[in-house]
Short mmCIF file of C-alpha atoms and ligand atoms in Angstrom, two decimals:
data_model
loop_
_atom_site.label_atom_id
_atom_site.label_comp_id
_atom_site.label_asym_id
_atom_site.label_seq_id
_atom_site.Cartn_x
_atom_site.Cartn_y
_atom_site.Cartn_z
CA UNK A 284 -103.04 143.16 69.37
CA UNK A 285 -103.86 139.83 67.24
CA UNK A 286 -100.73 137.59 66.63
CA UNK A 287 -99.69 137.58 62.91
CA UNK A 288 -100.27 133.80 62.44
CA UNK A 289 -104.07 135.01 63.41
CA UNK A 290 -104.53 136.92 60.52
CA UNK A 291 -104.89 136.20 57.11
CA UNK A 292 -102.51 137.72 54.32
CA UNK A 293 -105.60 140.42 53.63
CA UNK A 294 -105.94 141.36 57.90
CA UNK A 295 -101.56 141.47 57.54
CA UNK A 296 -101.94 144.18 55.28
CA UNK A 297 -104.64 146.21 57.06
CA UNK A 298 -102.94 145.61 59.94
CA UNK A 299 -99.76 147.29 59.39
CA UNK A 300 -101.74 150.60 57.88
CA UNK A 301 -103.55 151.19 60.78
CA UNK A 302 -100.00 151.43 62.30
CA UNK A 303 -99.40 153.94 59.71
CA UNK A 304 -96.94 152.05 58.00
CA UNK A 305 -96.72 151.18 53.75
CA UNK A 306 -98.03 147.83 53.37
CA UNK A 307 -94.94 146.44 52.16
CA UNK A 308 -94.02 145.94 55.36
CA UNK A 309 -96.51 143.03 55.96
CA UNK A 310 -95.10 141.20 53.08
CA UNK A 311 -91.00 141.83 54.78
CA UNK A 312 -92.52 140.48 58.03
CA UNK A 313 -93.96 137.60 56.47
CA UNK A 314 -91.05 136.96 54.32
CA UNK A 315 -88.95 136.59 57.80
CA UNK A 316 -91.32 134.40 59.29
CA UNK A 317 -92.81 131.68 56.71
CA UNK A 318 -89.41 131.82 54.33
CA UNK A 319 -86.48 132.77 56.99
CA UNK A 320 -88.62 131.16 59.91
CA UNK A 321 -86.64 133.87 61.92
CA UNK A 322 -88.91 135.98 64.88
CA UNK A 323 -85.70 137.48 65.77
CA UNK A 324 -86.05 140.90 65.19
CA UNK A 325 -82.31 141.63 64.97
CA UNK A 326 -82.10 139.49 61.49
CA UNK A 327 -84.54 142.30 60.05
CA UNK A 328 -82.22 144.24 58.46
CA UNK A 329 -84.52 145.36 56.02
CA UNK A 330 -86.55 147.18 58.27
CA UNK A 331 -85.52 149.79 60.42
CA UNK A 332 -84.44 149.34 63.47
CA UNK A 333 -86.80 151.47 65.68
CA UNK A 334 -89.41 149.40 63.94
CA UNK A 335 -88.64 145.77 64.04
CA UNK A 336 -89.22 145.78 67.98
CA UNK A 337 -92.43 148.05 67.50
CA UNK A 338 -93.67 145.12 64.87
CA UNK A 339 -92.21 142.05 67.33
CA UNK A 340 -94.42 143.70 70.12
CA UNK A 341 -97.61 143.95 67.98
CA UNK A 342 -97.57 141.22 66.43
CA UNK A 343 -95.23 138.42 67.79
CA UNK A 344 -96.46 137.87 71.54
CA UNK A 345 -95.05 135.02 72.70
CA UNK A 346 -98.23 133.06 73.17
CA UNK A 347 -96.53 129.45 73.95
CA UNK A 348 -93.20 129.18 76.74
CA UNK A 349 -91.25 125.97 77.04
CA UNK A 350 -91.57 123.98 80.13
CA UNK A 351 -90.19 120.70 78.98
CA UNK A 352 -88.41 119.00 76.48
CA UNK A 353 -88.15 115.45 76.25
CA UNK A 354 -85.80 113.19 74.17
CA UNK A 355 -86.13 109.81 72.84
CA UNK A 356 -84.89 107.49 70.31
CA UNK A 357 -81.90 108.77 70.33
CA UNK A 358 -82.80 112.42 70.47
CA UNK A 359 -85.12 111.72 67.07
CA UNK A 360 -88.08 112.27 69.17
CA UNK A 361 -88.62 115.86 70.92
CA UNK A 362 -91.56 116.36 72.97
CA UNK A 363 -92.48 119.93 74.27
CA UNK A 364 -94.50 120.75 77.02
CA UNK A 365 -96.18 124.62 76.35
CA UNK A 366 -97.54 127.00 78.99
CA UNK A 367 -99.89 128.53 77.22
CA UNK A 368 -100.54 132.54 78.64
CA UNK A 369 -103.39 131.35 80.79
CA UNK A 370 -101.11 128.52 81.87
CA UNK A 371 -102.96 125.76 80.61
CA UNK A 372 -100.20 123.09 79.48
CA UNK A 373 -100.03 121.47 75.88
CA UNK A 374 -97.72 119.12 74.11
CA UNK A 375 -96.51 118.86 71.03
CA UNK A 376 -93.62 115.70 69.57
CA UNK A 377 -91.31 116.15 66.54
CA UNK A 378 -90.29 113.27 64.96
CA UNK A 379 -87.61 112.56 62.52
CA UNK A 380 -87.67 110.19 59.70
CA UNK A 381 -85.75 108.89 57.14
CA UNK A 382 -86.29 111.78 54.30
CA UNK A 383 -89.34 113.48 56.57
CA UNK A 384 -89.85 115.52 59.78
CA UNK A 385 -93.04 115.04 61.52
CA UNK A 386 -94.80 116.66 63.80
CA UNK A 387 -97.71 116.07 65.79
CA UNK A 388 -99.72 118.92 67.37
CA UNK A 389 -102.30 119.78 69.60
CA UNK A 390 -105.35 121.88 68.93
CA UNK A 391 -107.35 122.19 72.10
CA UNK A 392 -105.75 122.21 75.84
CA UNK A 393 -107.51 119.28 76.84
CA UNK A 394 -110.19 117.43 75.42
CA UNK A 395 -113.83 117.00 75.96
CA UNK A 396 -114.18 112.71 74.24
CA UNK A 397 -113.35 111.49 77.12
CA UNK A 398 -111.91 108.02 75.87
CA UNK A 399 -111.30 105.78 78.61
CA UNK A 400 -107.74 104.63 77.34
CA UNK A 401 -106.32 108.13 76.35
CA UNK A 402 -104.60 110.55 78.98
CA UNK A 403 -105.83 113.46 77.61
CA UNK A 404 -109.45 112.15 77.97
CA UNK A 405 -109.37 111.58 81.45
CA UNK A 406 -108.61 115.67 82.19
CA UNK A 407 -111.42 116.61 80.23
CA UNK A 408 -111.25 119.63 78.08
CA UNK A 409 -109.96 123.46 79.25
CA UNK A 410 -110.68 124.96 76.24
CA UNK A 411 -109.84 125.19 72.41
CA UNK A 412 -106.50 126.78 70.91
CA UNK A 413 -106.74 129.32 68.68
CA UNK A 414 -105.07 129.46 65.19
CA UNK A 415 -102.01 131.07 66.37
CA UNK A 416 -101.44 128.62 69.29
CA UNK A 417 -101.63 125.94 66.86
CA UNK A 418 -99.28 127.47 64.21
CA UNK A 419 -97.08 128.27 66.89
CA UNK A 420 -96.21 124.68 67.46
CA UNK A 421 -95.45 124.35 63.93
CA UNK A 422 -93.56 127.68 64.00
CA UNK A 423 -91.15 126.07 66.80
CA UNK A 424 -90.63 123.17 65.42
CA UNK A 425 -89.70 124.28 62.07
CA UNK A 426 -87.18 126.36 63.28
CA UNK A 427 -86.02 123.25 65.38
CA UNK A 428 -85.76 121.44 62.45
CA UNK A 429 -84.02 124.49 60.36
CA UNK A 430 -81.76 124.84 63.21
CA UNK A 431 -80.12 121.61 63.14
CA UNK A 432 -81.16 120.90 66.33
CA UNK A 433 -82.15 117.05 65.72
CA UNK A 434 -80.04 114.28 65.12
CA UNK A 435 -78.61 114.08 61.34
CA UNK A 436 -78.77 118.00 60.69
CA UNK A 437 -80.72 121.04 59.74
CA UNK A 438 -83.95 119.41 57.83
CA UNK A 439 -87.04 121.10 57.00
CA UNK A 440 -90.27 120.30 58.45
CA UNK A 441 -92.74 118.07 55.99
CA UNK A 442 -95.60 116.56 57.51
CA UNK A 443 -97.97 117.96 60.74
CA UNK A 444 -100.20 115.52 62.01
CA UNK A 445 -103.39 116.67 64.24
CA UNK A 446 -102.78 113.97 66.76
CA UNK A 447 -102.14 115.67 69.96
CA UNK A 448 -104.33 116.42 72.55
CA UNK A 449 -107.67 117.53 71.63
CA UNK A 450 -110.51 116.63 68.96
CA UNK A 451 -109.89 118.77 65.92
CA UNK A 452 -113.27 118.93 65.11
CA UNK A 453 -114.51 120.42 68.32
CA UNK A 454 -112.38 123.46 67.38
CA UNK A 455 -113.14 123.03 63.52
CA UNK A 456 -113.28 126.79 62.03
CA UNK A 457 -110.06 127.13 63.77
CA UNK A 458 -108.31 123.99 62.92
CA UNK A 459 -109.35 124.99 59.09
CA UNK A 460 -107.87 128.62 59.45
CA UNK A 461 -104.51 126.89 60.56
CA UNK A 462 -104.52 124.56 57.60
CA UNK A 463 -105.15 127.25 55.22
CA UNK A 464 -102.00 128.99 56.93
CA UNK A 465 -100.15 125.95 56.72
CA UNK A 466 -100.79 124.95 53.83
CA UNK A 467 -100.60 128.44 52.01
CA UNK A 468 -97.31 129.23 49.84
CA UNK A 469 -94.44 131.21 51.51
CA UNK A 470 -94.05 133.67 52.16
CA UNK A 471 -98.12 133.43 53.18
CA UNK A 472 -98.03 130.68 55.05
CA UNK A 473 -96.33 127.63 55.74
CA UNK A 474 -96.18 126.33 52.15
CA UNK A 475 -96.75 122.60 53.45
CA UNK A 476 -98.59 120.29 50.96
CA UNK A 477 -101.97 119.02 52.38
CA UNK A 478 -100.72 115.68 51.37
CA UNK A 479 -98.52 115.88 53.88
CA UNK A 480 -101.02 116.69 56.61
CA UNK A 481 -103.03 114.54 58.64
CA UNK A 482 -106.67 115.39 60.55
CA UNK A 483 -107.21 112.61 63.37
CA UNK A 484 -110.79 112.28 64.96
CA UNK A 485 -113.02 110.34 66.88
CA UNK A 486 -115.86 110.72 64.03
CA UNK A 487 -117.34 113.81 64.55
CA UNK A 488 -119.46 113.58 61.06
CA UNK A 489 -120.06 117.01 60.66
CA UNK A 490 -116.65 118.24 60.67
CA UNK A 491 -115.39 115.05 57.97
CA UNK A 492 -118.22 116.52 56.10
CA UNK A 493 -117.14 120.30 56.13
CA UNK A 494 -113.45 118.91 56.00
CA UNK A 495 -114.37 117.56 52.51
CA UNK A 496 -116.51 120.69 51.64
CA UNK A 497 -113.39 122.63 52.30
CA UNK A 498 -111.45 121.42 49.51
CA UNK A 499 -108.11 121.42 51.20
CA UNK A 500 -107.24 117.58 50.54
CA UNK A 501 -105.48 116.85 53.53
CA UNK A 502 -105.32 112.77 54.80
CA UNK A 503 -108.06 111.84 56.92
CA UNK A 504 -108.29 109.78 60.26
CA UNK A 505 -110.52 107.96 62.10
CA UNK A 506 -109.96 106.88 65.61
CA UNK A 507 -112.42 103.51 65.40
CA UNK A 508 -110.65 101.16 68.36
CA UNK A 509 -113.21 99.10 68.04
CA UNK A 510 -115.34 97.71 64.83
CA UNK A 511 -118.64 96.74 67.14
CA UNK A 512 -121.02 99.33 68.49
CA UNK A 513 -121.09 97.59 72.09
CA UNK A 514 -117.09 97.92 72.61
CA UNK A 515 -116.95 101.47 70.58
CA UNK A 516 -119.47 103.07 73.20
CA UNK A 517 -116.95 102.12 76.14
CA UNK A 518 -113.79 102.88 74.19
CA UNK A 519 -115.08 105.94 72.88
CA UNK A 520 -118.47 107.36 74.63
CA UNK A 521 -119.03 109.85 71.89
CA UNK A 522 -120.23 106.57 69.49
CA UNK A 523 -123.02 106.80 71.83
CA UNK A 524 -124.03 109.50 69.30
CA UNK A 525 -122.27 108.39 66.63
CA UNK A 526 -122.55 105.19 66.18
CA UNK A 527 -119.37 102.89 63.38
CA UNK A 528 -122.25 102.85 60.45
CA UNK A 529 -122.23 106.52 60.04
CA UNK A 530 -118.82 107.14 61.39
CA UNK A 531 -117.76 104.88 58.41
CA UNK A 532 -119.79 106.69 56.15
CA UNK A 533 -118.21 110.13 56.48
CA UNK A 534 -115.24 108.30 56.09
CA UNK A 535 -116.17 106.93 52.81
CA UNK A 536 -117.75 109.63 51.06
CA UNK A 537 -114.22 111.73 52.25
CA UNK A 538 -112.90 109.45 50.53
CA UNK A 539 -114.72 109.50 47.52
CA UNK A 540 -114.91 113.36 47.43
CA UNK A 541 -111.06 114.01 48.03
CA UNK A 542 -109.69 110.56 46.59
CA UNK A 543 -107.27 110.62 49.62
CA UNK A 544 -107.35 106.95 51.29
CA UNK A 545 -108.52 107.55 54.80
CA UNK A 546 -106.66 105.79 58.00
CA UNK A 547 -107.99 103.88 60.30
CA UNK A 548 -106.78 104.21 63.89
CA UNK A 549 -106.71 101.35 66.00
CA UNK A 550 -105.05 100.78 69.32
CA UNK A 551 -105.02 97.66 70.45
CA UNK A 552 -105.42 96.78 74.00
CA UNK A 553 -104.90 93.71 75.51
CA UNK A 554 -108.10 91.20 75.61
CA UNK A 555 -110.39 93.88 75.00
CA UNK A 556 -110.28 94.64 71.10
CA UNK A 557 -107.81 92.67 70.10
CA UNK A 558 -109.49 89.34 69.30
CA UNK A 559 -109.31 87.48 65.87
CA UNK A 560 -113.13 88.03 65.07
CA UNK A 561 -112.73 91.54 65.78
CA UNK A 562 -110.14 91.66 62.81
CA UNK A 563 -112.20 90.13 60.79
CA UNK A 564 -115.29 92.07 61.69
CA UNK A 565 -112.93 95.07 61.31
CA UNK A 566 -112.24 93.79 57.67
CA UNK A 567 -115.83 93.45 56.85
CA UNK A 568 -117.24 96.43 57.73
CA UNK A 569 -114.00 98.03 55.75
CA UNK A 570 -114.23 95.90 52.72
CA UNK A 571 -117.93 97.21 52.33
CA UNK A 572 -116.44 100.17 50.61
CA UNK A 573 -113.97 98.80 48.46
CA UNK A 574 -110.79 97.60 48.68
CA UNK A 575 -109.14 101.07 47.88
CA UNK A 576 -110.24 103.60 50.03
CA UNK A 577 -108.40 102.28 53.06
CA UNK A 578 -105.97 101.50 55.28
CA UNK A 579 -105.55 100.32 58.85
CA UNK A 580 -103.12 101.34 61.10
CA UNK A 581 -102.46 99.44 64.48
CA UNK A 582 -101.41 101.46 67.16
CA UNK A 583 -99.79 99.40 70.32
CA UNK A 584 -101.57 100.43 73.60
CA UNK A 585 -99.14 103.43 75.18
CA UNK A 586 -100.93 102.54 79.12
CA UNK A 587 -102.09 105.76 80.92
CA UNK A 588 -100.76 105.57 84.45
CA UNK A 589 -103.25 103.88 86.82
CA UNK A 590 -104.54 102.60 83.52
CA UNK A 591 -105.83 99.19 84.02
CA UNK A 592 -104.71 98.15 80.24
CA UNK A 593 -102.01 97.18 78.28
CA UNK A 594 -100.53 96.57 74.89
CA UNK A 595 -101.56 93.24 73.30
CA UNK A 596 -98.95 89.88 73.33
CA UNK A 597 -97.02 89.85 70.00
CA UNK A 598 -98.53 86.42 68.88
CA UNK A 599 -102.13 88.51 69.56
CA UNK A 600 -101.01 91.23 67.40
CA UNK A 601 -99.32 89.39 64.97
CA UNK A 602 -102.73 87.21 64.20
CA UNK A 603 -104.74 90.40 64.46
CA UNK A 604 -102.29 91.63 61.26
CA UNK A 605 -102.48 88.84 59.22
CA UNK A 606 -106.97 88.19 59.44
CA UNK A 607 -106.84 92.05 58.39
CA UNK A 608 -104.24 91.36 55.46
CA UNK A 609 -106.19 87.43 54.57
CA UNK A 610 -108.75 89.78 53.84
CA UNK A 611 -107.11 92.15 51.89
CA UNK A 612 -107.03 95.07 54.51
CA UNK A 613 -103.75 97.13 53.89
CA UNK A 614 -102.13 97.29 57.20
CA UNK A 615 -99.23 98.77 58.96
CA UNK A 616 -98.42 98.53 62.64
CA UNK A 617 -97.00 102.16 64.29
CA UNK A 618 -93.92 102.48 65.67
CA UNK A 619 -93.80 103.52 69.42
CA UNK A 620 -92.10 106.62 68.89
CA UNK A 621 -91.42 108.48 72.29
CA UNK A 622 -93.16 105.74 74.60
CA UNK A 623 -90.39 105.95 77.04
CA UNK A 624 -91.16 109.70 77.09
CA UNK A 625 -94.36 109.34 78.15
CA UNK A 626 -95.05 109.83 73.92
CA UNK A 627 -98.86 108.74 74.65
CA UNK A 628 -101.34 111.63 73.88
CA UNK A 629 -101.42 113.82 77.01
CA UNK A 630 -99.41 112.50 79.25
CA UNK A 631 -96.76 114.47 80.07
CA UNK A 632 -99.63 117.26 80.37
CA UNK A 633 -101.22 115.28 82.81
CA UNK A 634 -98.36 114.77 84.98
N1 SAH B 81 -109.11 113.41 69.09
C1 SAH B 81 -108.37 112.93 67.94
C2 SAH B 81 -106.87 113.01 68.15
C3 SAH B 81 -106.46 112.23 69.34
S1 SAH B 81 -104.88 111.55 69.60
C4 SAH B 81 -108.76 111.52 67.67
O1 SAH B 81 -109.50 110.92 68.44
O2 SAH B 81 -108.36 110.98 66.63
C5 SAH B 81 -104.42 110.61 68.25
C6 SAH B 81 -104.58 109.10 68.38
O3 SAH B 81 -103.95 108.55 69.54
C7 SAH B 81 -106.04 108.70 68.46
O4 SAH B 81 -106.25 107.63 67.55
C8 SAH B 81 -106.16 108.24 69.89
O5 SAH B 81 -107.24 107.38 70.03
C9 SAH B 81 -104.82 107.60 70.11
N2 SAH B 81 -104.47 107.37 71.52
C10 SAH B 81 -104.81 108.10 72.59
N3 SAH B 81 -104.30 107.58 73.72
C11 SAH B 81 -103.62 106.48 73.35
C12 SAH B 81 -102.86 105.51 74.06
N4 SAH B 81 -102.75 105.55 75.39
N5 SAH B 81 -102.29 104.51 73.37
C13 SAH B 81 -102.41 104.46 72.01
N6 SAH B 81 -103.09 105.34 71.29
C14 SAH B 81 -103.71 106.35 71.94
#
């Protein structure tokens, strides 16, 4: 039987009357999921009892099991290694803010980009999640962050960021399904606000342009790493294809379709992408657009085991920061959240 965070509110309904039952009951189920984020059946009570497991069997297989959690900073941080039923592995990390909780998800079980610097890359990809897999993570971590169970007490969950392992437009129809579930109201959906949710990729053009097309203005980002063509192709093979001009493009025209500023991911590695006329070529190719429509933010290398690179010297990093900001780049450099957890995409599925 399909998993309820497969189907959309219309499927719910039909779904419950070919079980013979009035369709009132979709809207109670959903109720206890999106508003009361409880799967317990027992916390039903307005359903019968006979029922509630009936329902919990149909439509609430368990789909992800827990095979790790990981704390850091302080317990802020919570990274959770899935088994997925075919036992491929996934992550997912929670982080808590001041005034937000964030997580970051993954939406395939591997991934096929292959990035040289990126643990996930190196596996290559099993296959794509479906909606429910994905939802799932945010499922669990809402009711983490319902629960109490971080540091500071029960919060609600704010912002989901498609940064885990995988390359959300490889699995685009799905990915869109699971921000239409996300973002829909309760007790539809998740009742996030797209503002609030974040699409990374590697520049897959034709999923920024049916991102856009979708009309579901969630922020946009672009893994660059690299602002020439010559380092790009090494860093990321798929610019092979794609080459910066038209990855920037997309970019630009998101930008000017959805009026959300796009990010710019870049991690900088030690004496490979981190030179001063890199930050200024950076800047240029930015600035061609605008001033506006942009913002840069500096990841610090997380190094892959075996990985022959590392994170750039501070002075390095510091200079690269201010050529971006001389030429009026808005920049901010990313915390390391989790890096003593293995926090770098894919690692702890890897090991
Ligand atoms: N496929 C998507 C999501 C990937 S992970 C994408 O390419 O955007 C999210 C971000 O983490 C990407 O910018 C990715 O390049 C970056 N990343 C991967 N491995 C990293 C590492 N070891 N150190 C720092 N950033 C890393």
């Amino acid at each position: 039987m399909t998993h309820w965070l497969e189907l959309s509110k219309a499927e719910r309904v039909d779904a419950v009357i070919a079980l013979g039952l009035p369709k009132f009951r979709a809207a109670q189920l959903s109720t206890h999921l999106f508003e009361h984020l409880s799967d317990d059946p027992d916390t039903w009570t307005d359903i019968p009892k006979s029922l509630r497991a009936q329902l919990a069997e149909q439509f609430l297989s368990p789909l992800l099991s827990e095979v790790t959690a990981l704390r850091a900073d302080r317990g802020k941080t919570v990274k959770t290694l899935w088994r997925l039923s075919d036992g491929n592995l996934i992550e997912s990390v929670l982080m808590r803010y001041p005034g937000r909780d964030t997580l970051c998800i993954s939406c395939q079980a591997g991934c096929g980009m292959a990035c040289p610097f990126c643990a996930t890359g190196q596996g290559g990809l099993q296959r794509a999640l479906t909606v429910a897999e994905m939802a799932l993570q945010v499922f669990r971590a809402a009711q983490a962050c319902a629960r109490g169970d971080l540091p500071g007490g029960p919060g609600r969950l704010s912002h989901v960021v498609f940064m885990g392992m995988g390359e959300p437009m490889a699995n685009f129809p799905r990915v869109l399904a699971t921000l239409k579930l996300l973002t829909a109201p309760t007790p539809d959906g998740f009742g996030l606000s797209a503002r609030n949710i974040t699409v990374s990729t590697v520049g897959l053009v034709s999923g920024i342009k049916r991102l856009a097309d979708s009309g579901i203005p969630v922020t946009l980002a672009i893994s660059l790493h690299a602002p020439d063509d010559a380092l790009r192709n090494e860093l990321c093979p798929i610019n092979k294809r794609i080459p910066i001009a038209e990855v920037i493009a997309a970019a630009h025209d998101y930008f000017q379709r959805t009026g959300r500023r796009v990010s710019i991911e870049y991690a900088l590695i030690r004496d490979i992408n981190d030179q001063a006329w890199r930050a200024e070529r950076l800047a240029n190719i930015l600035n061609q657009g605008g001033h506006a429509w942009v913002h840069v933010n500096l990841i610090p290398l997380n190094p892959t085991p075996g990985s022959k690179w590392t994170a750039s010297r501070p002075d390095v990093e510091a200079e690269f920061i201010r050529r971006l900001e001389r030429a009026h780049v808005t920049v901010t450099l990313r915390d390391t959240r989790g890096s003593d957890i293995d926090g770098a995409c894919g690692q702890l599925a890897t090991s």
